[in-house]
mmCIF file of C-alpha atoms in Angstrom:
data_model
loop_
_atom_site.group_PDB
_atom_site.id
_atom_site.type_symbol
_atom_site.label_atom_id
_atom_site.label_comp_id
_atom_site.label_asym_id
_atom_site.label_seq_id
_atom_site.Cartn_x
_atom_site.Cartn_y
_atom_site.Cartn_z
ATOM 1 C CA GLN A 1 20.363 36.903 24.501
ATOM 2 C CA VAL A 2 20.254 34.581 27.619
ATOM 3 C CA GLN A 3 22.410 34.562 30.850
ATOM 4 C CA LEU A 4 23.052 32.059 33.277
ATOM 5 C CA VAL A 5 24.159 32.461 36.782
ATOM 6 C CA GLU A 6 25.285 29.887 39.216
ATOM 7 C CA SER A 7 26.131 29.465 42.583
ATOM 8 C CA GLY A 8 26.174 27.200 45.507
ATOM 9 C CA GLY A 9 29.732 25.102 44.919
ATOM 10 C CA GLY A 10 31.991 24.325 47.427
ATOM 11 C CA SER A 11 33.925 21.579 49.572
ATOM 12 C CA VAL A 12 32.271 19.056 51.273
ATOM 13 C CA GLN A 13 33.060 15.375 52.742
ATOM 14 C CA ALA A 14 32.026 12.056 50.931
ATOM 15 C CA GLY A 15 28.431 11.319 51.859
ATOM 16 C CA GLY A 16 27.635 15.150 52.387
ATOM 17 C CA SER A 17 25.495 17.071 50.161
ATOM 18 C CA LEU A 18 25.349 20.375 47.963
ATOM 19 C CA ARG A 19 22.966 22.217 46.110
ATOM 20 C CA LEU A 20 23.567 24.286 43.092
ATOM 21 C CA SER A 21 21.490 26.829 41.773
ATOM 22 C CA CYS A 22 21.276 28.267 38.080
ATOM 23 C CA THR A 23 19.459 31.700 37.387
ATOM 24 C CA ALA A 24 18.267 32.207 34.074
ATOM 25 C CA SER A 25 17.683 35.840 32.752
ATOM 26 C CA GLY A 26 17.453 37.516 29.635
ATOM 27 C CA THR A 27 15.141 36.672 26.817
ATOM 28 C CA ILE A 28 14.471 33.194 27.428
ATOM 29 C CA TYR A 29 10.866 31.197 26.833
ATOM 30 C CA SER A 30 9.786 28.201 28.326
ATOM 31 C CA PRO A 31 9.719 25.242 27.506
ATOM 32 C CA TYR A 32 13.363 24.652 27.312
ATOM 33 C CA CYS A 33 15.812 21.790 28.397
ATOM 34 C CA MET A 34 18.105 23.132 31.279
ATOM 35 C CA GLY A 35 21.235 20.966 32.015
ATOM 36 C CA TRP A 36 23.595 20.424 34.329
ATOM 37 C CA PHE A 37 26.976 19.152 33.134
ATOM 38 C CA ARG A 38 30.158 18.739 35.042
ATOM 39 C CA GLN A 39 34.177 18.437 33.798
ATOM 40 C CA ALA A 40 36.596 17.224 36.053
ATOM 41 C CA PRO A 41 40.234 17.743 34.835
ATOM 42 C CA GLY A 42 41.768 16.005 31.997
ATOM 43 C CA LYS A 43 38.077 14.593 31.419
ATOM 44 C CA GLU A 44 35.582 15.646 29.198
ATOM 45 C CA ARG A 45 32.342 17.658 30.118
ATOM 46 C CA GLU A 46 29.721 15.189 30.744
ATOM 47 C CA GLY A 47 25.995 15.792 31.061
ATOM 48 C CA VAL A 48 24.374 14.612 34.655
ATOM 49 C CA ALA A 49 21.012 15.861 34.694
ATOM 50 C CA ALA A 50 18.489 17.921 32.999
ATOM 51 C CA ILE A 51 15.081 19.382 33.247
ATOM 52 C CA PHE A 52 12.352 19.940 30.698
ATOM 53 C CA THR A 53 10.845 23.179 31.845
ATOM 54 C CA GLY A 54 7.291 22.703 29.935
ATOM 55 C CA ALA A 55 6.477 19.700 31.710
ATOM 56 C CA GLY A 56 8.899 19.643 34.685
ATOM 57 C CA ILE A 57 10.348 16.232 33.325
ATOM 58 C CA THR A 58 13.747 15.219 34.648
ATOM 59 C CA TYR A 59 16.429 13.247 33.588
ATOM 60 C CA TYR A 60 19.508 11.527 35.040
ATOM 61 C CA ALA A 61 22.902 10.052 34.096
ATOM 62 C CA ASP A 62 23.409 6.703 35.472
ATOM 63 C CA SER A 63 26.056 7.835 37.571
ATOM 64 C CA VAL A 64 24.046 10.035 39.609
ATOM 65 C CA LYS A 65 20.802 8.495 39.692
ATOM 66 C CA GLY A 66 19.325 8.621 43.073
ATOM 67 C CA ARG A 67 21.626 11.011 44.449
ATOM 68 C CA PHE A 68 20.929 13.903 42.418
ATOM 69 C CA THR A 69 17.717 15.797 42.001
ATOM 70 C CA ALA A 70 17.084 18.572 39.591
ATOM 71 C CA SER A 71 14.120 21.063 40.248
ATOM 72 C CA GLN A 72 12.980 24.227 38.859
ATOM 73 C CA ASP A 73 11.271 27.220 40.497
ATOM 74 C CA SER A 74 9.527 28.789 37.475
ATOM 75 C CA ALA A 75 8.628 32.010 39.398
ATOM 76 C CA LYS A 76 12.170 33.135 39.982
ATOM 77 C CA ASN A 77 13.356 31.443 36.453
ATOM 78 C CA THR A 78 15.784 29.441 38.937
ATOM 79 C CA PHE A 79 16.994 25.585 38.657
ATOM 80 C CA TYR A 80 18.211 23.706 41.270
ATOM 81 C CA LEU A 81 20.860 20.724 41.541
ATOM 82 C CA GLN A 82 20.266 19.134 44.846
ATOM 83 C CA MET A 83 23.219 16.559 45.225
ATOM 84 C CA SER A 84 23.310 14.000 47.885
ATOM 85 C CA SER A 85 25.672 10.996 49.041
ATOM 86 C CA LEU A 86 28.481 12.785 47.236
ATOM 87 C CA LYS A 87 31.711 10.966 46.337
ATOM 88 C CA PRO A 88 35.265 11.847 45.539
ATOM 89 C CA GLU A 89 34.551 11.345 41.919
ATOM 90 C CA ASP A 90 31.745 13.714 41.870
ATOM 91 C CA THR A 91 34.606 16.361 42.124
ATOM 92 C CA ALA A 92 34.587 18.535 39.206
ATOM 93 C CA MET A 93 33.437 22.085 37.737
ATOM 94 C CA TYR A 94 29.712 22.083 37.443
ATOM 95 C CA TYR A 95 28.033 23.960 34.810
ATOM 96 C CA CYS A 96 24.360 24.750 33.871
ATOM 97 C CA ALA A 97 23.333 25.235 30.372
ATOM 98 C CA ALA A 98 20.280 25.868 28.384
ATOM 99 C CA ASP A 99 18.679 25.406 24.832
ATOM 100 C CA TYR A 100 15.362 25.148 23.119
ATOM 101 C CA PHE A 101 14.821 21.337 22.726
ATOM 102 C CA THR A 102 11.654 19.281 22.828
ATOM 103 C CA GLY A 103 11.402 17.178 25.833
ATOM 104 C CA THR A 104 11.992 13.868 23.875
ATOM 105 C CA TYR A 105 15.251 15.670 22.759
ATOM 106 C CA CYS A 106 16.159 16.733 26.092
ATOM 107 C CA ASP A 107 15.994 13.292 27.402
ATOM 108 C CA VAL A 108 18.399 12.375 24.554
ATOM 109 C CA GLY A 109 20.571 15.268 23.905
ATOM 110 C CA PHE A 110 21.306 16.536 27.671
ATOM 111 C CA ARG A 111 24.402 14.344 27.898
ATOM 112 C CA VAL A 112 26.184 16.214 24.783
ATOM 113 C CA SER A 113 27.591 19.588 25.766
ATOM 114 C CA ARG A 114 27.533 20.871 22.219
ATOM 115 C CA ASN A 115 23.932 20.727 21.819
ATOM 116 C CA PHE A 116 23.761 23.645 24.285
ATOM 117 C CA GLY A 117 24.174 27.333 23.360
ATOM 118 C CA TYR A 118 23.653 29.045 26.648
ATOM 119 C CA TRP A 119 26.312 28.416 29.747
ATOM 120 C CA GLY A 120 26.694 29.424 33.220
ATOM 121 C CA GLN A 121 29.798 30.285 34.356
ATOM 122 C CA GLY A 122 30.626 27.319 36.265
ATOM 123 C CA THR A 123 31.106 26.369 40.000
ATOM 124 C CA GLN A 124 33.589 24.175 41.317
ATOM 125 C CA VAL A 125 32.220 21.241 43.720
ATOM 126 C CA THR A 126 35.290 19.346 45.534
ATOM 127 C CA VAL A 127 34.254 16.062 47.576
ATOM 128 C CA SER A 128 37.004 14.985 49.771
ATOM 129 C CA SER A 129 37.245 11.432 51.027
#
């Protein structure tokens, strides 16, 4: 069983930064794909970033490329999503998710929530204008 616990959400003004954390525990073996998703009210859950733990390769949706950075601390089994230059449209509940993909599929599959079997509880990010 895999548990994912998130932290780090909050409220910030447009242009500000936040860092989300996701700690994985339980029985999980690298390599796997750790994805970051967000869901705004009335919208579908969308994948915004992912990291393939084996090689530390990161992937980003176009909407966040250049502003968000995914990273990992392998020793702590903790993953981070550094969000900068935040916009009001980034306001959403953010989730981390994990599953066993190849690196190639992590690149393709991180955008689709149904591909992931393990989920964090979510953390709210609110960006005001």
